[in-house]
GROMACS .gro file of C-alpha atoms in nm:
model
  369
    1MET     CA    1  14.465   2.928  17.370
    2SER     CA    2  14.093   2.776  17.282
    3ASN     CA    3  14.005   2.688  16.866
    4ARG     CA    4  13.641   2.725  16.931
    5VAL     CA    5  13.521   3.030  16.701
    6SER     CA    6  13.194   3.223  16.647
    7ILE     CA    7  13.087   3.346  16.327
    8ILE     CA    8  12.831   3.585  16.322
    9GLY     CA    9  12.638   3.639  15.961
   10SER     CA   10  12.580   3.391  15.694
   11GLY     CA   11  12.647   3.530  15.354
   12ASN     CA   12  12.912   3.523  15.128
   13ALA     CA   13  13.209   3.627  15.393
   14GLY     CA   14  13.029   3.403  15.673
   15LEU     CA   15  12.999   3.082  15.482
   16THR     CA   16  13.343   3.134  15.286
   17ALA     CA   17  13.488   3.242  15.725
   18ALA     CA   18  13.305   2.932  15.850
   19TYR     CA   19  13.436   2.657  15.647
   20HIS     CA   20  13.816   2.819  15.592
   21PHE     CA   21  13.833   2.848  15.974
   22SER     CA   22  13.726   2.498  15.961
   23LEU     CA   23  13.964   2.383  15.733
   24HIS     CA   24  14.205   2.551  15.903
   25GLY     CA   25  14.115   2.330  16.234
   26ALA     CA   26  13.862   2.500  16.472
   27LYS     CA   27  13.532   2.400  16.586
   28VAL     CA   28  13.331   2.683  16.384
   29CYS     CA   29  12.953   2.759  16.567
   30LEU     CA   30  12.777   2.992  16.244
   31TYR     CA   31  12.515   3.189  16.329
   32GLY     CA   32  12.216   3.327  16.056
   33ALA     CA   33  11.945   3.512  16.174
   34ILE     CA   34  11.535   3.326  16.135
   35GLY     CA   35  11.456   3.450  15.809
   36PHE     CA   36  11.769   3.519  15.685
   37ASP     CA   37  11.858   3.136  15.757
   38GLN     CA   38  11.832   2.978  15.399
   39PRO     CA   39  12.253   2.901  15.364
   40LEU     CA   40  12.211   2.728  15.778
   41THR     CA   41  11.911   2.491  15.612
   42ASP     CA   42  12.116   2.466  15.254
   43ILE     CA   43  12.474   2.292  15.511
   44GLU     CA   44  12.252   2.118  15.710
   45GLN     CA   45  12.089   1.959  15.415
   46ARG     CA   46  12.392   1.867  15.331
   47GLY     CA   47  12.627   1.791  15.626
   48GLY     CA   48  12.908   2.066  15.522
   49ILE     CA   49  13.052   2.402  15.302
   50GLU     CA   50  13.208   2.301  15.024
   51ALA     CA   51  13.392   2.504  14.764
   52LEU     CA   52  13.391   2.461  14.475
   53SER     CA   53  13.745   2.382  14.179
   54SER     CA   54  13.653   2.464  13.963
   55PHE     CA   55  13.356   2.691  13.827
   56ASN     CA   56  13.236   2.844  13.438
   57ASP     CA   57  13.595   2.698  13.364
   58VAL     CA   58  13.788   2.916  13.586
   59SER     CA   59  14.047   2.767  13.883
   60LEU     CA   60  13.930   2.784  14.234
   61ALA     CA   61  14.156   2.815  14.516
   62TYR     CA   62  14.090   2.619  14.888
   63ALA     CA   63  13.887   2.349  14.759
   64GLY     CA   64  13.751   2.096  14.968
   65PHE     CA   65  13.413   1.957  15.218
   66GLN     CA   66  13.385   2.103  15.568
   67ALA     CA   67  13.137   2.019  15.836
   68ILE     CA   68  13.061   2.300  16.033
   69ASP     CA   69  13.065   2.186  16.414
   70THR     CA   70  12.740   2.354  16.498
   71ILE     CA   71  12.510   2.529  16.291
   72SER     CA   72  12.275   2.821  16.524
   73ARG     CA   73  11.993   3.100  16.453
   74ASP     CA   74  11.972   3.140  16.890
   75LEU     CA   75  12.281   3.428  16.910
   76ALA     CA   76  12.259   3.386  17.258
   77GLU     CA   77  12.412   3.029  17.240
   78THR     CA   78  12.596   3.134  16.961
   79VAL     CA   79  12.763   3.393  17.212
   80ALA     CA   80  12.822   3.115  17.442
   81TYR     CA   81  13.022   2.921  17.249
   82SER     CA   82  13.324   3.141  17.270
   83ASP     CA   83  13.481   3.430  17.339
   84LEU     CA   84  13.616   3.525  16.956
   85LEU     CA   85  13.310   3.661  16.800
   86ILE     CA   86  13.306   3.756  16.484
   87LEU     CA   87  13.110   3.935  16.201
   88PRO     CA   88  13.164   3.964  15.885
   89VAL     CA   89  12.862   4.136  15.780
   90PRO     CA   90  12.773   4.436  15.565
   91SER     CA   91  12.840   4.776  15.793
   92PHE     CA   92  12.520   4.839  15.778
   93ALA     CA   93  12.482   4.513  15.971
   94GLN     CA   94  12.649   4.601  16.261
   95GLU     CA   95  12.500   4.790  16.487
   96PRO     CA   96  12.142   4.608  16.544
   97LEU     CA   97  12.330   4.231  16.573
   98PHE     CA   98  12.579   4.352  16.855
   99ILE     CA   99  12.213   4.502  17.026
  100GLU     CA  100  12.026   4.189  17.042
  101MET     CA  101  12.367   3.992  17.178
  102LEU     CA  102  12.446   4.256  17.479
  103PRO     CA  103  12.294   4.103  17.685
  104HIS     CA  104  12.484   3.817  17.627
  105LEU     CA  105  12.809   3.909  17.578
  106ARG     CA  106  13.029   3.834  17.834
  107ASP     CA  107  13.342   3.959  17.989
  108GLY     CA  108  13.668   3.896  17.848
  109GLN     CA  109  13.535   3.836  17.518
  110ILE     CA  110  13.649   3.960  17.159
  111VAL     CA  111  13.433   4.093  16.946
  112MET     CA  112  13.618   4.121  16.529
  113LEU     CA  113  13.401   4.296  16.231
  114MET     CA  114  13.494   4.223  15.881
  115PRO     CA  115  13.557   4.461  15.766
  116GLY     CA  116  13.552   4.693  16.075
  117ASN     CA  117  13.490   5.056  15.896
  118TYR     CA  118  13.500   5.235  16.244
  119GLY     CA  119  13.278   4.981  16.344
  120SER     CA  120  13.476   4.947  16.646
  121LEU     CA  121  13.375   5.304  16.789
  122VAL     CA  122  13.008   5.305  16.688
  123LEU     CA  123  12.938   4.969  16.886
  124ASN     CA  124  13.180   5.098  17.136
  125ARG     CA  125  12.895   5.407  17.257
  126ILE     CA  126  12.635   5.204  17.227
  127LYS     CA  127  12.742   4.981  17.469
  128ALA     CA  128  12.787   5.257  17.681
  129GLU     CA  129  12.448   5.437  17.588
  130GLN     CA  130  12.274   5.130  17.607
  131GLY     CA  131  12.371   5.063  18.015
  132TYR     CA  132  12.675   4.805  17.979
  133GLY     CA  133  12.989   5.046  18.003
  134ASP     CA  134  13.122   4.811  18.264
  135LEU     CA  135  13.116   4.523  17.990
  136ASP     CA  136  13.491   4.470  17.935
  137ILE     CA  137  13.500   4.274  17.584
  138THR     CA  138  13.778   4.379  17.288
  139PHE     CA  139  13.768   4.481  16.963
  140VAL     CA  140  13.873   4.433  16.644
  141ASP     CA  141  13.861   4.627  16.294
  142ALA     CA  142  13.998   4.410  16.000
  143ILE     CA  143  14.058   4.651  15.698
  144SER     CA  144  13.866   4.399  15.458
  145ILE     CA  145  13.740   4.006  15.471
  146PRO     CA  146  14.044   3.814  15.384
  147TRP     CA  147  13.859   3.616  15.035
  148ALA     CA  148  13.716   3.728  14.749
  149THR     CA  149  13.406   3.465  14.777
  150ARG     CA  150  13.111   3.440  14.657
  151ILE     CA  151  12.837   3.148  14.770
  152VAL     CA  152  12.714   3.039  14.386
  153GLY     CA  153  12.489   2.783  14.519
  154PRO     CA  154  12.366   2.537  14.783
  155ALA     CA  155  12.629   2.570  15.048
  156GLU     CA  156  12.855   2.597  14.793
  157LEU     CA  157  13.160   2.841  14.735
  158ALA     CA  158  13.391   2.951  14.508
  159ILE     CA  159  13.677   3.125  14.694
  160LEU     CA  160  13.843   3.326  14.402
  161GLY     CA  161  14.178   3.368  14.638
  162MET     CA  162  14.262   3.526  14.952
  163LYS     CA  163  14.530   3.816  15.077
  164GLU     CA  164  14.846   3.684  15.211
  165PHE     CA  165  14.770   3.918  15.539
  166LEU     CA  166  14.511   4.040  15.635
  167PRO     CA  167  14.547   4.387  15.897
  168VAL     CA  168  14.399   4.474  16.164
  169ALA     CA  169  14.373   4.728  16.497
  170ALA     CA  170  14.206   4.659  16.849
  171PHE     CA  171  13.996   4.936  17.024
  172PRO     CA  172  14.178   5.064  17.276
  173ALA     CA  173  14.498   4.967  17.053
  174SER     CA  174  14.682   4.887  17.395
  175LYS     CA  175  14.478   4.569  17.349
  176THR     CA  176  14.572   4.564  16.963
  177ASP     CA  177  14.821   4.232  17.012
  178ASP     CA  178  14.678   3.996  17.296
  179ALA     CA  179  14.377   4.045  17.102
  180ILE     CA  180  14.545   3.863  16.764
  181ALA     CA  181  14.675   3.669  16.931
  182LYS     CA  182  14.407   3.479  17.029
  183LEU     CA  183  14.289   3.519  16.688
  184GLN     CA  184  14.560   3.426  16.507
  185PRO     CA  185  14.553   3.043  16.610
  186VAL     CA  186  14.180   3.012  16.403
  187MET     CA  187  14.243   3.233  16.183
  188PRO     CA  188  14.387   3.094  15.791
  189LEU     CA  189  14.667   3.392  15.756
  190PRO     CA  190  14.866   3.597  15.944
  191LEU     CA  191  14.716   3.913  16.149
  192LYS     CA  192  14.953   4.304  16.106
  193LYS     CA  193  14.864   4.477  16.362
  194LEU     CA  194  14.796   4.920  16.267
  195ASP     CA  195  14.789   5.133  16.508
  196ASN     CA  196  14.482   5.204  16.557
  197VAL     CA  197  14.115   5.168  16.445
  198ILE     CA  198  14.091   5.505  16.245
  199ASN     CA  199  14.478   5.348  16.079
  200ALA     CA  200  14.250   5.080  15.993
  201GLY     CA  201  13.932   5.247  15.845
  202LEU     CA  202  14.213   5.444  15.650
  203GLU     CA  203  14.313   5.156  15.506
  204ASN     CA  204  14.048   4.968  15.381
  205ILE     CA  205  14.166   4.933  14.983
  206ASN     CA  206  13.801   4.941  14.875
  207PHE     CA  207  13.805   5.363  14.955
  208GLY     CA  208  13.949   5.424  14.602
  209GLY     CA  209  13.841   5.196  14.374
  210HIS     CA  210  13.490   5.075  14.463
  211PRO     CA  211  13.292   5.395  14.521
  212LEU     CA  212  13.432   5.611  14.283
  213LEU     CA  213  13.453   5.312  13.991
  214THR     CA  214  13.065   5.268  14.046
  215THR     CA  215  12.995   5.597  14.076
  216LEU     CA  216  13.132   5.684  13.778
  217SER     CA  217  13.024   5.427  13.528
  218MET     CA  218  12.674   5.345  13.662
  219GLY     CA  219  12.526   5.378  13.327
  220LEU     CA  220  12.733   5.100  13.207
  221LEU     CA  221  12.661   4.915  13.455
  222GLU     CA  222  12.280   4.964  13.441
  223ASN     CA  223  12.275   4.907  13.118
  224PHE     CA  224  12.513   4.589  13.048
  225ASP     CA  225  12.306   4.444  13.419
  226GLY     CA  226  12.685   4.419  13.529
  227GLN     CA  227  12.760   4.159  13.283
  228PHE     CA  228  13.046   4.195  13.269
  229ASN     CA  229  13.423   4.224  13.473
  230TYR     CA  230  13.390   4.532  13.699
  231TYR     CA  231  13.733   4.597  13.705
  232LYS     CA  232  13.870   4.562  13.391
  233ASP     CA  233  13.540   4.760  13.233
  234CYS     CA  234  13.510   5.002  13.526
  235CYS     CA  235  13.883   5.067  13.577
  236SER     CA  236  14.008   5.286  13.248
  237ILE     CA  237  14.310   5.497  13.223
  238SER     CA  238  14.112   5.789  13.278
  239THR     CA  239  13.913   5.718  13.556
  240ALA     CA  240  14.252   5.529  13.712
  241LYS     CA  241  14.332   5.921  13.689
  242ALA     CA  242  14.018   6.059  13.917
  243ALA     CA  243  14.114   5.779  14.157
  244ALA     CA  244  14.510   5.842  14.217
  245VAL     CA  245  14.282   6.216  14.317
  246MET     CA  246  14.114   6.061  14.579
  247GLU     CA  247  14.413   5.808  14.709
  248SER     CA  248  14.595   6.176  14.727
  249GLU     CA  249  14.261   6.279  14.905
  250ARG     CA  250  14.340   6.040  15.188
  251ILE     CA  251  14.659   6.041  15.235
  252GLN     CA  252  14.702   6.349  15.274
  253ILE     CA  253  14.355   6.316  15.515
  254GLY     CA  254  14.642   5.997  15.749
  255LYS     CA  255  14.954   6.325  15.699
  256ALA     CA  256  14.697   6.513  15.922
  257LEU     CA  257  14.585   6.259  16.209
  258GLY     CA  258  14.975   6.147  16.230
  259LEU     CA  259  14.891   5.837  16.048
  260GLU     CA  260  15.201   5.734  15.723
  261LEU     CA  261  14.875   5.530  15.540
  262ILE     CA  262  14.989   5.262  15.318
  263PRO     CA  263  14.902   5.391  14.983
  264GLU     CA  264  14.667   5.153  14.791
  265LEU     CA  265  14.886   5.058  14.524
  266ASP     CA  266  15.195   4.909  14.810
  267ALA     CA  267  14.835   4.763  14.987
  268MET     CA  268  14.707   4.650  14.660
  269ASN     CA  269  15.066   4.449  14.553
  270ALA     CA  270  15.175   4.319  14.940
  271LEU     CA  271  14.802   4.141  15.022
  272TYR     CA  272  14.802   4.007  14.660
  273ALA     CA  273  15.137   3.908  14.588
  274MET     CA  274  15.155   4.159  14.292
  275GLU     CA  275  15.475   4.385  14.105
  276CYS     CA  276  15.228   4.622  13.934
  277GLU     CA  277  15.378   4.971  13.861
  278ASN     CA  278  15.043   5.167  13.903
  279VAL     CA  279  14.713   5.060  13.999
  280TYR     CA  280  14.550   5.111  13.673
  281GLU     CA  281  14.811   4.785  13.606
  282VAL     CA  282  14.621   4.660  13.906
  283ASN     CA  283  14.299   4.682  13.840
  284ARG     CA  284  14.358   4.510  13.460
  285THR     CA  285  14.591   4.211  13.532
  286SER     CA  286  14.482   4.099  13.948
  287GLU     CA  287  14.414   3.759  13.894
  288THR     CA  288  14.231   3.730  14.191
  289HIS     CA  289  13.929   3.979  14.084
  290GLY     CA  290  13.939   3.907  13.728
  291LYS     CA  291  13.825   3.551  13.747
  292LEU     CA  292  13.492   3.590  13.680
  293ASN     CA  293  13.306   3.823  13.532
  294SER     CA  294  13.039   4.008  13.742
  295ALA     CA  295  12.984   4.333  13.907
  296PRO     CA  296  12.736   4.581  13.989
  297ASN     CA  297  12.421   4.637  13.839
  298SER     CA  298  12.254   4.940  14.027
  299ALA     CA  299  12.349   5.256  14.243
  300SER     CA  300  12.221   5.030  14.468
  301ASN     CA  301  12.477   4.771  14.565
  302ARG     CA  302  12.717   4.779  14.839
  303TYR     CA  303  13.032   4.945  14.666
  304ILE     CA  304  12.800   5.252  14.709
  305THR     CA  305  12.548   5.175  15.022
  306GLU     CA  306  12.843   5.038  15.217
  307ASP     CA  307  13.180   5.185  15.081
  308ALA     CA  308  13.058   5.526  15.002
  309ALA     CA  309  12.822   5.509  15.288
  310TYR     CA  310  13.090   5.378  15.555
  311LEU     CA  311  13.444   5.469  15.412
  312LEU     CA  312  13.397   5.789  15.215
  313VAL     CA  313  13.183   5.952  15.473
  314PRO     CA  314  13.426   5.917  15.774
  315CYS     CA  315  13.665   5.991  15.531
  316TYR     CA  316  13.517   6.344  15.413
  317GLU     CA  317  13.413   6.407  15.840
  318LEU     CA  318  13.810   6.355  15.889
  319GLY     CA  319  13.864   6.589  15.615
  320GLN     CA  320  13.702   6.899  15.778
  321LEU     CA  321  13.855   6.815  16.128
  322THR     CA  322  14.187   6.811  16.002
  323GLY     CA  323  14.088   7.111  15.715
  324VAL     CA  324  14.232   6.896  15.483
  325ASN     CA  325  14.028   6.952  15.128
  326THR     CA  326  13.853   6.661  14.956
  327PRO     CA  327  13.688   6.743  14.667
  328LEU     CA  328  13.669   6.392  14.527
  329VAL     CA  329  13.521   6.262  14.779
  330THR     CA  330  13.311   6.505  14.835
  331SER     CA  331  13.169   6.527  14.460
  332CYS     CA  332  13.156   6.098  14.475
  333LEU     CA  333  12.902   6.144  14.750
  334HIS     CA  334  12.670   6.422  14.606
  335ILE     CA  335  12.639   6.199  14.297
  336ASP     CA  336  12.544   5.905  14.505
  337ASN     CA  337  12.274   6.078  14.664
  338ALA     CA  338  12.108   6.177  14.374
  339TYR     CA  339  12.119   5.812  14.264
  340ASN     CA  340  12.018   5.682  14.599
  341ASP     CA  341  11.805   5.990  14.707
  342THR     CA  342  11.960   6.012  15.014
  343ASP     CA  343  12.157   6.184  15.217
  344TYR     CA  344  12.468   5.957  15.322
  345PHE     CA  345  12.660   6.303  15.446
  346LYS     CA  346  12.410   6.278  15.718
  347GLU     CA  347  12.269   5.897  15.711
  348GLY     CA  348  12.640   5.743  15.684
  349ARG     CA  349  12.905   5.641  15.940
  350THR     CA  350  12.969   6.034  16.137
  351LEU     CA  351  13.205   6.080  16.360
  352GLU     CA  352  12.916   6.132  16.599
  353LYS     CA  353  12.768   5.823  16.514
  354MET     CA  354  13.152   5.699  16.606
  355GLY     CA  355  13.118   5.900  16.933
  356LEU     CA  356  13.389   6.182  16.830
  357SER     CA  357  13.169   6.431  16.831
  358ASP     CA  358  13.315   6.722  16.934
  359MET     CA  359  13.701   6.625  17.006
  360SER     CA  360  13.971   6.734  16.889
  361VAL     CA  361  14.223   6.555  16.712
  362LYS     CA  362  14.483   6.556  16.991
  363GLU     CA  363  14.147   6.416  17.163
  364ILE     CA  364  14.034   6.130  16.891
  365MET     CA  365  14.361   5.980  16.862
  366ASP     CA  366  14.444   5.993  17.241
  367PHE     CA  367  14.059   5.801  17.299
  368VAL     CA  368  14.148   5.509  17.016
  369ALA     CA  369  14.505   5.484  17.154
   0.00000   0.00000   0.00000
């Protein structure tokens, strides 16, 4: 089994993946696009990536220094390096990157999206539309990235923590076991099989917390420039109650699709080895999420532009399809539209963009099986 892996994207998650996969024994090719490649220059100048042992007097996990096997600004070279291609990039970057990758892809490769956010369905549609329908590749959607992490200096990371495991699903779902078997040797944590990529999208734990708490706390976030602890300071008893209502909408949509979704509280406890009794306690006490003071400082933060557009919009559309009312999801999206002068109901990740328009529930679930 090859231990070579290509990481396409040089942001917080990309550098962390390159560092941690290398620490785990993999050979890594890290790609960054020209014009956005300062992190690559920093790595070249330092000879590798350092994960700090502490930052702002906070102890951090997975400290060390790792050289990276290959640093690349050439996407063809990066795609040729390995059959395992991992994109730890924001959802809005998945489509343009994949279109650039298509001429260089070969049969048998795996394209893993972290987070997936239904991206495998969008990329599969693009693959057919671009004339590559016969290309035999497997898409894998992860519910999120494995780490809470950030770049804090040139080729320097602060890794706050890592999940206990990472739930994933392949498209089609019949390939999930094989994909996990090929990916697991390079991954620093266990991969857990989910039913399908619809399941993976609905299980993203950013669904409830990020867009709703950010939307409800926008005055605080903007007026104080995000200079406080997001999870502790934005989660109150009342906002936690609102999040619980949104959570119930997600669970009901899962049931209507024949999926038994894991409640957010159970998921957070399992992913971060906690024993909290409610989501309010999770936000107030999680050591992983509460180590550093940092929060969004505007409505243009990805907690809205990604998590509302690519998580809430699909949930809203699946609610429309199944007849499940989603008043909290819908209200949050309307407010976010006003914040950012946009229409996420059109601009977000719709069923049409996933290639699922005009399908019934049964047809969708058969399609992703």
